CSV table of C-alpha atoms in Angstrom, one decimal:
chain,number,residue,atom,x,y,z
A,693,UNK,CA,3.3,42.5,-42.4
A,694,UNK,CA,4.0,43.3,-38.8
A,695,UNK,CA,1.3,46.0,-38.8
A,696,UNK,CA,-1.2,43.6,-40.3
A,697,UNK,CA,-0.5,41.1,-37.6
A,698,UNK,CA,-0.9,43.7,-35.0
A,699,UNK,CA,-4.4,44.5,-36.3
A,700,UNK,CA,-5.5,40.9,-36.3
A,701,UNK,CA,-8.0,39.8,-33.6
A,702,UNK,CA,-8.1,36.0,-33.5
A,703,UNK,CA,-11.0,34.4,-31.7
A,704,UNK,CA,-12.4,30.9,-31.3
A,705,UNK,CA,-15.8,29.5,-31.0
A,706,UNK,CA,-16.3,26.4,-28.8
A,707,UNK,CA,-19.4,24.4,-29.1
A,708,UNK,CA,-20.7,22.1,-26.4
A,709,UNK,CA,-20.6,19.0,-28.7
A,710,UNK,CA,-22.7,17.0,-29.3
A,711,UNK,CA,-25.7,18.8,-27.8
A,712,UNK,CA,-24.8,22.0,-29.7
A,713,UNK,CA,-24.5,21.9,-33.5
A,714,UNK,CA,-24.4,24.4,-36.4
A,715,UNK,CA,-27.8,25.4,-37.9
A,716,UNK,CA,-26.6,28.2,-40.2
A,717,UNK,CA,-24.1,30.9,-41.1
A,718,UNK,CA,-24.5,34.4,-42.4
A,719,UNK,CA,-22.5,37.5,-43.0
A,720,UNK,CA,-21.2,40.0,-45.6
A,721,UNK,CA,-18.7,39.9,-48.4
A,722,UNK,CA,-17.0,42.5,-50.6
A,723,UNK,CA,-15.9,41.8,-54.1
A,724,UNK,CA,-12.7,40.0,-52.8
A,725,UNK,CA,-13.3,38.6,-49.4
A,726,UNK,CA,-15.6,37.7,-46.5
A,727,UNK,CA,-15.8,40.8,-44.3
A,728,UNK,CA,-18.2,39.5,-41.6
A,729,UNK,CA,-19.2,36.1,-40.5
A,730,UNK,CA,-21.7,34.9,-37.9
A,731,UNK,CA,-22.3,31.3,-36.8
A,732,UNK,CA,-25.8,30.2,-35.7
A,733,UNK,CA,-26.3,27.0,-33.6
A,734,UNK,CA,-29.3,25.3,-32.3
A,735,UNK,CA,-29.1,27.1,-28.9
A,736,UNK,CA,-28.4,30.6,-30.1
A,737,UNK,CA,-26.2,32.9,-32.2
A,738,UNK,CA,-22.4,33.2,-31.7
A,739,UNK,CA,-21.0,36.7,-31.9
A,740,UNK,CA,-20.2,38.3,-35.2
A,741,UNK,CA,-16.6,38.1,-36.4
A,742,UNK,CA,-15.2,40.8,-38.7
A,743,UNK,CA,-16.7,44.1,-39.4
A,744,UNK,CA,-19.6,45.2,-37.2
A,745,UNK,CA,-22.8,46.4,-38.9
A,746,UNK,CA,-22.0,50.0,-38.4
A,747,UNK,CA,-18.7,49.7,-40.2
A,748,UNK,CA,-19.9,47.9,-43.3
A,749,UNK,CA,-19.4,49.6,-46.7
A,750,UNK,CA,-22.3,50.4,-48.9
A,751,UNK,CA,-21.1,47.9,-51.5
A,752,UNK,CA,-20.8,45.0,-49.1
A,753,UNK,CA,-23.4,42.3,-49.8
A,754,UNK,CA,-25.1,39.9,-47.4
A,755,UNK,CA,-25.3,36.1,-47.6
A,756,UNK,CA,-27.2,33.6,-45.5
A,757,UNK,CA,-27.4,29.8,-45.2
A,758,UNK,CA,-30.2,28.4,-43.0
A,759,UNK,CA,-29.8,24.7,-42.5
A,760,UNK,CA,-32.6,24.0,-40.1
A,761,UNK,CA,-32.5,22.4,-36.6
A,762,UNK,CA,-32.1,18.7,-37.7
A,763,UNK,CA,-28.3,18.6,-37.5
A,764,UNK,CA,-27.9,18.5,-41.2
A,765,UNK,CA,-24.6,20.5,-41.4
A,766,UNK,CA,-22.1,18.5,-43.5
A,767,UNK,CA,-19.0,20.7,-43.7
A,768,UNK,CA,-17.6,23.9,-45.1
A,769,UNK,CA,-16.0,24.7,-48.5
A,770,UNK,CA,-14.6,27.9,-50.0
A,771,UNK,CA,-11.6,29.7,-51.3
A,772,UNK,CA,-8.8,31.6,-49.6
A,773,UNK,CA,-5.5,33.3,-50.1
A,774,UNK,CA,-4.3,35.8,-47.4
A,775,UNK,CA,-8.0,36.4,-46.7
A,776,UNK,CA,-11.0,34.2,-46.7
A,777,UNK,CA,-12.4,34.9,-50.1
A,778,UNK,CA,-15.6,32.8,-50.1
A,779,UNK,CA,-17.4,30.2,-47.9
A,780,UNK,CA,-20.1,27.7,-48.5
A,781,UNK,CA,-21.6,24.7,-46.7
A,782,UNK,CA,-22.5,21.1,-47.3
A,783,UNK,CA,-25.9,19.9,-46.2
A,784,UNK,CA,-26.7,16.3,-45.4
A,785,UNK,CA,-30.2,15.2,-46.4
A,786,UNK,CA,-32.0,12.9,-43.9
A,787,UNK,CA,-31.0,9.3,-44.7
A,788,UNK,CA,-33.8,7.4,-43.0
A,789,UNK,CA,-37.5,7.9,-43.1
A,790,UNK,CA,-37.7,7.1,-39.4
A,791,UNK,CA,-36.9,10.8,-38.7
A,792,UNK,CA,-39.9,12.1,-40.6
A,793,UNK,CA,-42.7,9.6,-40.4
A,794,UNK,CA,-44.6,7.1,-38.3
A,795,UNK,CA,-46.6,5.2,-40.9
A,796,UNK,CA,-44.9,5.8,-44.2
A,797,UNK,CA,-45.9,5.4,-47.8
A,798,UNK,CA,-43.0,3.3,-48.9
A,799,UNK,CA,-44.5,1.4,-51.8
A,800,UNK,CA,-43.5,2.1,-55.4
A,801,UNK,CA,-46.0,4.5,-56.7
A,802,UNK,CA,-48.1,3.8,-59.8
A,803,UNK,CA,-48.4,6.8,-62.1
A,804,UNK,CA,-51.9,7.9,-62.5
A,805,UNK,CA,-53.3,10.0,-65.3
A,806,UNK,CA,-52.4,13.5,-64.2
A,807,UNK,CA,-53.2,17.0,-65.3
A,808,UNK,CA,-50.2,19.2,-66.2
A,809,UNK,CA,-50.7,22.8,-65.0
A,810,UNK,CA,-48.4,25.7,-65.9
A,811,UNK,CA,-45.9,27.2,-66.1
A,812,UNK,CA,-47.7,30.6,-65.9
A,813,UNK,CA,-45.8,31.9,-68.8
A,814,UNK,CA,-44.3,30.6,-72.0
A,815,UNK,CA,-40.6,30.5,-72.2
A,816,UNK,CA,-37.8,28.6,-73.9
A,817,UNK,CA,-35.2,29.8,-71.4
A,818,UNK,CA,-33.2,27.0,-69.7
A,819,UNK,CA,-33.9,23.3,-70.1
A,820,UNK,CA,-37.1,21.5,-69.4
A,821,UNK,CA,-37.2,19.3,-66.2
A,822,UNK,CA,-39.9,17.1,-65.1
A,823,UNK,CA,-40.6,15.4,-61.7
A,824,UNK,CA,-44.0,14.2,-62.6
A,825,UNK,CA,-45.2,11.3,-60.3
A,826,UNK,CA,-42.8,12.3,-57.6
A,827,UNK,CA,-45.4,13.4,-55.1
A,828,UNK,CA,-44.1,12.4,-51.7
A,829,UNK,CA,-42.1,15.4,-50.7
A,830,UNK,CA,-40.1,15.3,-47.5
A,831,UNK,CA,-37.9,18.4,-47.9
A,832,UNK,CA,-37.5,21.4,-50.3
A,833,UNK,CA,-34.1,23.2,-50.7
A,834,UNK,CA,-34.3,26.8,-52.0
A,835,UNK,CA,-31.3,28.8,-53.2
A,836,UNK,CA,-32.0,32.5,-53.9
A,837,UNK,CA,-30.2,35.8,-54.0
A,838,UNK,CA,-31.1,39.5,-54.3
A,839,UNK,CA,-32.4,39.0,-57.8
A,840,UNK,CA,-34.4,35.8,-58.0
A,841,UNK,CA,-34.8,32.2,-57.1
A,842,UNK,CA,-31.6,30.4,-58.3
A,843,UNK,CA,-32.5,26.8,-57.8
A,844,UNK,CA,-34.9,24.3,-56.3
A,845,UNK,CA,-34.2,20.7,-55.2
A,846,UNK,CA,-36.4,18.2,-53.6
A,847,UNK,CA,-36.1,15.2,-51.3
A,848,UNK,CA,-38.7,12.5,-52.0
A,849,UNK,CA,-39.8,9.3,-50.4
A,850,UNK,CA,-39.5,6.5,-53.0
A,851,UNK,CA,-39.6,2.8,-52.6
A,852,UNK,CA,-38.6,2.9,-48.9
A,853,UNK,CA,-35.7,5.3,-49.5
A,854,UNK,CA,-35.1,9.1,-49.4
A,855,UNK,CA,-34.1,10.2,-52.9
A,856,UNK,CA,-32.8,13.6,-54.0
A,857,UNK,CA,-34.0,15.2,-57.2
A,858,UNK,CA,-31.7,16.9,-59.6
A,859,UNK,CA,-30.9,20.4,-58.8
A,860,UNK,CA,-33.2,22.6,-60.9
A,861,UNK,CA,-31.2,25.7,-61.6
A,862,UNK,CA,-27.6,26.9,-61.2
A,863,UNK,CA,-25.3,28.2,-58.5
A,864,UNK,CA,-25.4,31.7,-57.2
A,865,UNK,CA,-22.3,33.8,-57.5
A,866,UNK,CA,-23.6,36.8,-55.5
A,867,UNK,CA,-25.1,37.1,-52.1
A,868,UNK,CA,-26.7,33.6,-51.9
A,869,UNK,CA,-29.3,32.6,-49.4
A,870,UNK,CA,-30.2,29.0,-48.8
A,871,UNK,CA,-33.3,27.8,-47.0
A,872,UNK,CA,-34.8,24.4,-46.2
A,873,UNK,CA,-38.5,23.5,-45.9
A,874,UNK,CA,-39.0,20.3,-44.0
A,875,UNK,CA,-42.5,18.8,-44.2
A,876,UNK,CA,-43.8,16.5,-41.4
A,877,UNK,CA,-44.2,13.7,-44.0
A,878,UNK,CA,-46.6,11.8,-44.4
A,879,UNK,CA,-49.1,13.8,-42.3
A,880,UNK,CA,-48.0,17.1,-44.0
A,881,UNK,CA,-48.3,17.4,-47.7
A,882,UNK,CA,-48.3,20.1,-50.4
A,883,UNK,CA,-51.6,21.9,-51.2
A,884,UNK,CA,-50.4,24.8,-53.2
A,885,UNK,CA,-47.5,26.9,-54.6
A,886,UNK,CA,-47.4,30.6,-55.3
A,887,UNK,CA,-44.9,33.3,-56.2
A,888,UNK,CA,-44.0,35.9,-58.8
A,889,UNK,CA,-42.1,36.0,-62.1
A,890,UNK,CA,-40.8,38.6,-64.6
A,891,UNK,CA,-38.6,38.9,-67.7
A,892,UNK,CA,-35.4,40.5,-66.4
A,893,UNK,CA,-33.7,43.0,-68.6
A,894,UNK,CA,-30.4,42.3,-66.9
A,895,UNK,CA,-30.2,38.8,-68.2
A,896,UNK,CA,-32.9,38.9,-70.9
A,897,UNK,CA,-34.8,35.8,-69.6
A,898,UNK,CA,-37.8,34.9,-67.5
A,899,UNK,CA,-37.0,34.4,-63.9
A,900,UNK,CA,-38.9,33.2,-60.8
A,901,UNK,CA,-38.5,36.0,-58.3
A,902,UNK,CA,-40.3,34.5,-55.4
A,903,UNK,CA,-41.8,31.2,-54.5
A,904,UNK,CA,-43.9,30.0,-51.5
A,905,UNK,CA,-45.1,26.5,-50.6
A,906,UNK,CA,-48.4,25.8,-48.9
A,907,UNK,CA,-49.3,22.6,-47.1
A,908,UNK,CA,-52.3,21.3,-45.1
A,909,UNK,CA,-50.6,22.8,-42.0
A,910,UNK,CA,-49.1,26.1,-43.0
A,911,UNK,CA,-47.6,28.3,-45.7
A,912,UNK,CA,-43.8,28.5,-45.9
A,913,UNK,CA,-43.2,32.2,-46.6
A,914,UNK,CA,-42.1,33.5,-50.0
A,915,UNK,CA,-38.4,32.9,-50.7
A,916,UNK,CA,-36.6,35.4,-52.9
A,917,UNK,CA,-37.1,39.1,-53.6
A,918,UNK,CA,-40.3,40.5,-55.1
A,919,UNK,CA,-40.0,42.5,-58.3
A,920,UNK,CA,-42.0,45.7,-58.4
A,921,UNK,CA,-43.2,44.8,-61.9
A,922,UNK,CA,-43.5,41.1,-61.4
A,923,UNK,CA,-46.5,39.0,-62.2
A,924,UNK,CA,-48.1,36.8,-59.5
A,925,UNK,CA,-48.9,33.1,-60.0
A,926,UNK,CA,-50.7,30.8,-57.7
A,927,UNK,CA,-51.7,27.1,-57.8
A,928,UNK,CA,-54.2,26.0,-55.2
A,929,UNK,CA,-54.5,22.2,-55.2
A,930,UNK,CA,-56.8,21.5,-52.3
A,931,UNK,CA,-56.4,19.1,-49.4
A,932,UNK,CA,-57.3,15.8,-51.1
A,933,UNK,CA,-53.7,14.8,-51.8
A,934,UNK,CA,-53.9,15.8,-55.5
A,935,UNK,CA,-50.3,17.0,-55.8
A,936,UNK,CA,-48.6,14.9,-58.4
A,937,UNK,CA,-45.1,16.5,-58.8
A,938,UNK,CA,-43.4,19.5,-60.3
A,939,UNK,CA,-42.1,20.4,-63.7
A,940,UNK,CA,-40.5,23.5,-65.2
A,941,UNK,CA,-37.5,25.0,-66.9
A,942,UNK,CA,-34.1,26.0,-65.5
A,943,UNK,CA,-30.6,26.9,-66.5
A,944,UNK,CA,-28.5,29.3,-64.5
A,945,UNK,CA,-31.7,30.3,-62.7
A,946,UNK,CA,-35.1,28.8,-62.1
A,947,UNK,CA,-37.0,30.1,-65.2
A,948,UNK,CA,-40.4,28.5,-64.8
A,949,UNK,CA,-42.3,26.1,-62.5
A,950,UNK,CA,-45.6,24.2,-62.8
A,951,UNK,CA,-47.4,21.3,-61.1
A,952,UNK,CA,-49.1,18.0,-61.8
A,953,UNK,CA,-52.5,17.3,-60.3
A,954,UNK,CA,-53.8,13.8,-59.7
A,955,UNK,CA,-57.5,13.1,-60.1
A,956,UNK,CA,-59.1,11.7,-57.0
A,957,UNK,CA,-59.4,7.9,-57.0
A,958,UNK,CA,-62.6,5.9,-56.6
A,959,UNK,CA,-61.6,4.7,-53.2
A,960,UNK,CA,-60.7,8.2,-52.1
A,961,UNK,CA,-64.0,9.6,-53.3
A,962,UNK,CA,-66.0,6.7,-51.6
A,963,UNK,CA,-64.3,7.2,-48.3
A,964,UNK,CA,-64.7,11.0,-48.2
A,965,UNK,CA,-68.3,10.9,-49.3
A,966,UNK,CA,-69.1,8.3,-46.6
A,967,UNK,CA,-67.4,10.4,-44.0
A,968,UNK,CA,-69.1,13.6,-45.0
A,969,UNK,CA,-72.6,12.5,-46.1
A,970,UNK,CA,-73.1,9.0,-44.8
A,971,UNK,CA,-73.8,6.3,-44.3
A,972,UNK,CA,-70.9,6.2,-41.9
A,973,UNK,CA,-68.5,3.3,-42.5
A,974,UNK,CA,-68.8,0.4,-40.1
A,975,UNK,CA,-66.3,-2.3,-39.2
A,976,UNK,CA,-66.7,-4.3,-42.5
A,977,UNK,CA,-66.6,-1.2,-44.6
A,978,UNK,CA,-63.5,0.1,-42.9
A,979,UNK,CA,-61.8,-3.2,-43.3
A,980,UNK,CA,-62.6,-3.4,-47.0
A,981,UNK,CA,-61.4,0.2,-47.5
A,982,UNK,CA,-58.2,-0.5,-45.5
A,983,UNK,CA,-57.4,-3.5,-47.5
A,984,UNK,CA,-58.3,-1.8,-50.8
A,985,UNK,CA,-56.0,1.2,-50.1
A,986,UNK,CA,-53.1,-1.1,-49.3
A,987,UNK,CA,-53.6,-3.2,-52.4
A,988,UNK,CA,-53.8,0.0,-54.5
A,989,UNK,CA,-50.6,1.2,-52.9
A,990,UNK,CA,-52.3,4.2,-51.4
A,991,UNK,CA,-50.5,3.9,-48.1
A,992,UNK,CA,-51.2,7.4,-46.8
A,993,UNK,CA,-55.0,6.8,-47.3
A,994,UNK,CA,-54.8,3.4,-45.7
A,995,UNK,CA,-53.2,5.0,-42.6
A,996,UNK,CA,-56.0,7.7,-42.7
A,997,UNK,CA,-58.6,5.0,-42.7
A,998,UNK,CA,-57.0,3.2,-39.8
A,999,UNK,CA,-56.7,6.3,-37.7
A,1000,UNK,CA,-60.3,7.1,-38.5
A,1001,UNK,CA,-61.3,3.7,-37.2
A,1002,UNK,CA,-59.5,4.5,-33.9
A,1003,UNK,CA,-61.0,8.0,-33.7
A,1004,UNK,CA,-64.5,6.7,-34.2
A,1005,UNK,CA,-64.2,4.0,-31.6
A,1006,UNK,CA,-64.4,1.1,-34.0
A,1007,UNK,CA,-63.4,-2.1,-32.3
A,1008,UNK,CA,-60.1,-3.3,-33.9
A,1009,UNK,CA,-59.7,-7.1,-34.0
A,1010,UNK,CA,-56.7,-9.2,-35.0
A,1011,UNK,CA,-58.0,-9.3,-38.6
A,1012,UNK,CA,-57.7,-5.5,-38.9
A,1013,UNK,CA,-54.2,-5.5,-37.4
A,1014,UNK,CA,-53.3,-8.3,-39.8
A,1015,UNK,CA,-54.4,-6.2,-42.8
A,1016,UNK,CA,-52.4,-3.2,-41.3
A,1017,UNK,CA,-49.2,-5.2,-40.6
A,1018,UNK,CA,-49.4,-7.1,-43.9
A,1019,UNK,CA,-49.8,-3.8,-45.8
A,1020,UNK,CA,-47.0,-2.1,-44.0
A,1021,UNK,CA,-44.7,-5.1,-44.5
A,1022,UNK,CA,-45.4,-5.1,-48.2
A,1023,UNK,CA,-44.7,-1.3,-48.2
A,1024,UNK,CA,-41.3,-2.1,-46.6
A,1025,UNK,CA,-42.0,-0.1,-43.5
A,1026,UNK,CA,-40.6,-2.6,-41.2
A,1027,UNK,CA,-40.1,-0.3,-38.2
A,1028,UNK,CA,-43.7,0.7,-38.1
A,1029,UNK,CA,-44.8,-2.9,-38.6
A,1030,UNK,CA,-42.7,-3.8,-35.6
A,1031,UNK,CA,-44.4,-1.1,-33.4
A,1032,UNK,CA,-47.9,-2.3,-34.4
A,1033,UNK,CA,-46.9,-6.0,-34.0
A,1034,UNK,CA,-45.6,-5.3,-30.5
A,1035,UNK,CA,-48.6,-3.3,-29.5
A,1036,UNK,CA,-51.2,-6.0,-30.2
A,1037,UNK,CA,-50.8,-8.0,-26.9
A,1038,UNK,CA,-51.4,-4.8,-24.8
A,1039,UNK,CA,-54.8,-4.5,-26.6
A,1040,UNK,CA,-55.9,-7.9,-25.3
A,1041,UNK,CA,-55.4,-9.6,-28.6
A,1042,UNK,CA,-53.3,-12.6,-29.7
A,1043,UNK,CA,-51.3,-12.4,-32.9
A,1044,UNK,CA,-52.3,-15.1,-35.4
A,1045,UNK,CA,-50.1,-17.1,-37.8
A,1046,UNK,CA,-50.9,-14.7,-40.7
A,1047,UNK,CA,-49.5,-11.8,-38.8
A,1048,UNK,CA,-46.4,-13.8,-37.9
A,1049,UNK,CA,-46.0,-14.9,-41.6
A,1050,UNK,CA,-46.2,-11.3,-42.8
A,1051,UNK,CA,-43.5,-10.1,-40.3
A,1052,UNK,CA,-41.2,-13.1,-40.9
A,1053,UNK,CA,-41.5,-12.8,-44.6
A,1054,UNK,CA,-40.5,-9.1,-44.6
A,1055,UNK,CA,-37.7,-9.7,-42.0
A,1056,UNK,CA,-36.3,-12.3,-44.3
A,1057,UNK,CA,-36.4,-10.1,-47.3
A,1058,UNK,CA,-34.6,-7.4,-45.3
A,1059,UNK,CA,-32.0,-10.0,-44.3
A,1060,UNK,CA,-32.9,-9.6,-40.7
A,1061,UNK,CA,-32.7,-13.4,-40.2
A,1062,UNK,CA,-31.9,-13.5,-36.5
A,1063,UNK,CA,-35.1,-11.5,-35.8
A,1064,UNK,CA,-37.1,-13.7,-38.2
A,1065,UNK,CA,-35.8,-16.9,-36.5
A,1066,UNK,CA,-36.7,-15.4,-33.1
A,1067,UNK,CA,-40.3,-14.8,-34.2
A,1068,UNK,CA,-40.4,-18.3,-35.5
A,1069,UNK,CA,-39.5,-19.6,-32.0
A,1070,UNK,CA,-41.9,-17.1,-30.4
A,1071,UNK,CA,-45.0,-17.9,-32.4
A,1072,UNK,CA,-46.2,-20.6,-29.9
A,1073,UNK,CA,-46.4,-18.0,-27.2
A,1074,UNK,CA,-49.5,-16.5,-28.8
A,1075,UNK,CA,-51.3,-19.8,-28.8
A,1076,UNK,CA,-50.8,-20.5,-32.5
A,1077,UNK,CA,-48.5,-22.7,-34.5
A,1078,UNK,CA,-46.3,-22.0,-37.5
A,1079,UNK,CA,-47.5,-23.5,-40.8
A,1080,UNK,CA,-45.8,-24.6,-44.0
A,1081,UNK,CA,-45.6,-21.1,-45.3
A,1082,UNK,CA,-43.8,-19.8,-42.2
A,1083,UNK,CA,-41.0,-22.4,-42.5
A,1084,UNK,CA,-40.7,-22.3,-46.3
A,1085,UNK,CA,-40.1,-18.5,-46.2
A,1086,UNK,CA,-37.3,-18.9,-43.6
A,1087,UNK,CA,-35.8,-22.0,-45.3
A,1088,UNK,CA,-35.8,-20.3,-48.7
A,1089,UNK,CA,-33.8,-17.4,-47.2
A,1090,UNK,CA,-31.2,-19.6,-45.6
A,1091,UNK,CA,-31.0,-21.7,-48.8
A,1092,UNK,CA,-30.2,-18.6,-50.8
A,1093,UNK,CA,-27.5,-17.6,-48.3
A,1094,UNK,CA,-26.0,-21.1,-48.3
A,1095,UNK,CA,-26.3,-21.5,-44.5
A,1096,UNK,CA,-26.5,-25.3,-44.5
A,1097,UNK,CA,-26.4,-25.8,-40.8
A,1098,UNK,CA,-29.5,-23.6,-40.3
A,1099,UNK,CA,-31.2,-25.3,-43.3
A,1100,UNK,CA,-30.5,-28.7,-41.7
A,1101,UNK,CA,-32.1,-27.6,-38.4
A,1102,UNK,CA,-35.2,-26.1,-40.1
A,1103,UNK,CA,-35.7,-29.1,-42.3
A,1104,UNK,CA,-35.7,-31.4,-39.3
A,1105,UNK,CA,-38.2,-29.2,-37.6
A,1106,UNK,CA,-40.4,-29.3,-40.7
A,1107,UNK,CA,-40.3,-33.1,-40.7
A,1108,UNK,CA,-41.1,-33.3,-37.0
A,1109,UNK,CA,-44.2,-31.1,-37.6
A,1110,UNK,CA,-45.2,-32.9,-40.9
A,1111,UNK,CA,-44.6,-29.9,-43.0
A,1112,UNK,CA,-43.4,-30.2,-46.6
A,1113,UNK,CA,-41.1,-28.0,-48.7
A,1114,UNK,CA,-42.7,-26.0,-51.5
A,1115,UNK,CA,-41.6,-26.5,-55.1
A,1116,UNK,CA,-39.2,-23.6,-55.1
A,1117,UNK,CA,-37.3,-24.9,-52.0
A,1118,UNK,CA,-37.4,-28.4,-53.3
A,1119,UNK,CA,-35.8,-27.4,-56.5
A,1120,UNK,CA,-32.9,-25.7,-54.7
A,1121,UNK,CA,-32.5,-28.7,-52.4
A,1122,UNK,CA,-32.3,-31.1,-55.3
A,1123,UNK,CA,-29.7,-28.9,-57.1
A,1124,UNK,CA,-27.2,-29.2,-54.3
A,1125,UNK,CA,-25.5,-32.6,-53.5
A,1126,UNK,CA,-24.8,-31.5,-49.9
A,1127,UNK,CA,-28.5,-31.0,-49.4
A,1128,UNK,CA,-29.3,-34.3,-51.1
A,1129,UNK,CA,-27.1,-36.1,-48.5
A,1130,UNK,CA,-28.7,-34.0,-45.8
A,1131,UNK,CA,-32.2,-35.0,-46.9
A,1132,UNK,CA,-31.1,-38.6,-47.3
A,1133,UNK,CA,-30.1,-38.7,-43.6
A,1134,UNK,CA,-33.4,-37.0,-42.7
A,1135,UNK,CA,-35.3,-39.5,-44.9
A,1136,UNK,CA,-33.6,-42.5,-43.4
A,1137,UNK,CA,-34.8,-41.3,-39.9
A,1138,UNK,CA,-38.4,-40.9,-40.9
A,1139,UNK,CA,-39.4,-41.5,-44.5
A,1140,UNK,CA,-42.9,-42.3,-43.5
A,1141,UNK,CA,-43.4,-39.0,-41.7
A,1142,UNK,CA,-42.1,-36.9,-44.6
A,1143,UNK,CA,-44.2,-38.9,-47.1
A,1144,UNK,CA,-47.3,-38.2,-45.0
A,1145,UNK,CA,-46.4,-34.5,-44.9
A,1146,UNK,CA,-46.6,-34.2,-48.7
A,1147,UNK,CA,-49.6,-36.4,-49.0
A,1148,UNK,CA,-51.3,-34.5,-46.3
A,1149,UNK,CA,-51.2,-31.3,-48.3
A,1150,UNK,CA,-53.5,-32.5,-51.1
A,1151,UNK,CA,-56.2,-30.0,-50.1
A,1152,UNK,CA,-53.7,-27.1,-49.8
A,1153,UNK,CA,-52.2,-27.2,-53.3
A,1154,UNK,CA,-53.4,-27.6,-56.8
A,1155,UNK,CA,-53.1,-30.9,-58.6
A,1156,UNK,CA,-50.3,-29.6,-60.8
A,1157,UNK,CA,-48.2,-28.4,-57.9
A,1158,UNK,CA,-48.8,-31.6,-56.0
A,1159,UNK,CA,-47.7,-33.6,-59.0
A,1160,UNK,CA,-44.6,-31.5,-59.2
A,1161,UNK,CA,-43.8,-32.1,-55.5
A,1162,UNK,CA,-44.3,-35.8,-55.8
A,1163,UNK,CA,-42.2,-36.0,-58.9
A,1164,UNK,CA,-39.4,-34.1,-57.1
A,1165,UNK,CA,-39.7,-36.6,-54.3
A,1166,UNK,CA,-39.5,-39.6,-56.7
A,1167,UNK,CA,-36.4,-38.2,-58.5
A,1168,UNK,CA,-34.9,-37.3,-55.1
A,1169,UNK,CA,-35.3,-40.9,-53.8
A,1170,UNK,CA,-34.0,-42.4,-57.0
A,1171,UNK,CA,-31.0,-40.0,-56.9
A,1172,UNK,CA,-30.2,-40.7,-53.3
A,1173,UNK,CA,-30.7,-44.5,-53.5
């Protein structure tokens, strides 16, 4: 034991936290222990610990974990006795889309009729997996070793969140390598996948030996080790956003992979034909296309249309910005909606009540009530006034939260401006005795004004809704009196 201690060479690595962080580790292992270990950070490589390259044994195997430069390291794990027997890492996926996008497609997608392509070979190895419809890829995680691709896992943008797929494949037990492909979503998207496969005699099953991913920007080089007798496969999807998701089979390894292809939509086709062949879109055409893409939940195409308007010098008025902000708010991309909202005055335009309503409505749904209230107070600064819709959205949110002091203030403001509560809010007000007393006090101050507010909305609501409001009012007065 004394001799062993004498041979030990302890060393330490000190990072300049937080500007320096781990981006990867690699090294070598024997059948029992880690014999060499190197730490890689965002600013370089720390020296190798353990055996130097010239002293490695022929049976020592390499391993490598590349985590990327996005500070995604999440910790270590492994096994140890008197030696370090094994080591692995945890990786944190990105948790917000603000790191990967400016104008994001955050609406729930609608599945289109899609064409299923591949796998390139028939196999019953492993279990079938299917990510059809999950087309908004943000990151790809690839685990591979000296034999084949072990597993694939994907990070998708779905409904305003980043969602990880299941891990398609197993866990490597020998010389694993881990790589991450980060796409610049949504401007970068998948246009193809290629690789090689072969039926391995060692494990008597079909394996994917290499895989590469192509985007509209670049090709992410093949991951894995080519087999000298392997068969090549390639799916070229084109650059019209046709990728519709992956499918395949996997068990202990990735046994097969294929893709879904989405047919081009009518709006996509119309826009690209006009851009290539003419007639070139003008202001009205662009506005209709922009609105159409948002309504069809094709947010990426809507953003492309908007950017095309800017690139072609189309004069953008408050109506276009209203369509853009409303679409982004419905897509739950509140941060980008904020940026566009704040940029409008610098363009010499004044935000109208529809733009304010879209922002306030989304802020309320995101429970950002202080910001919504601030916009409600700010609206007059743009030379416009709030309307019934503006107040009803905010009142409804505070009603659901049970914030009675805020409701009291807002109801008084509504009465002062001759606004009336909508049927939904009126129902909640009537159902609560505290609100009934509150309204009684407000009514006693100005019954006539509030009555005029409802009567004055005859042109704004249908006869059935107006009848309902008046009936609520009749019951309310009877109950209070």
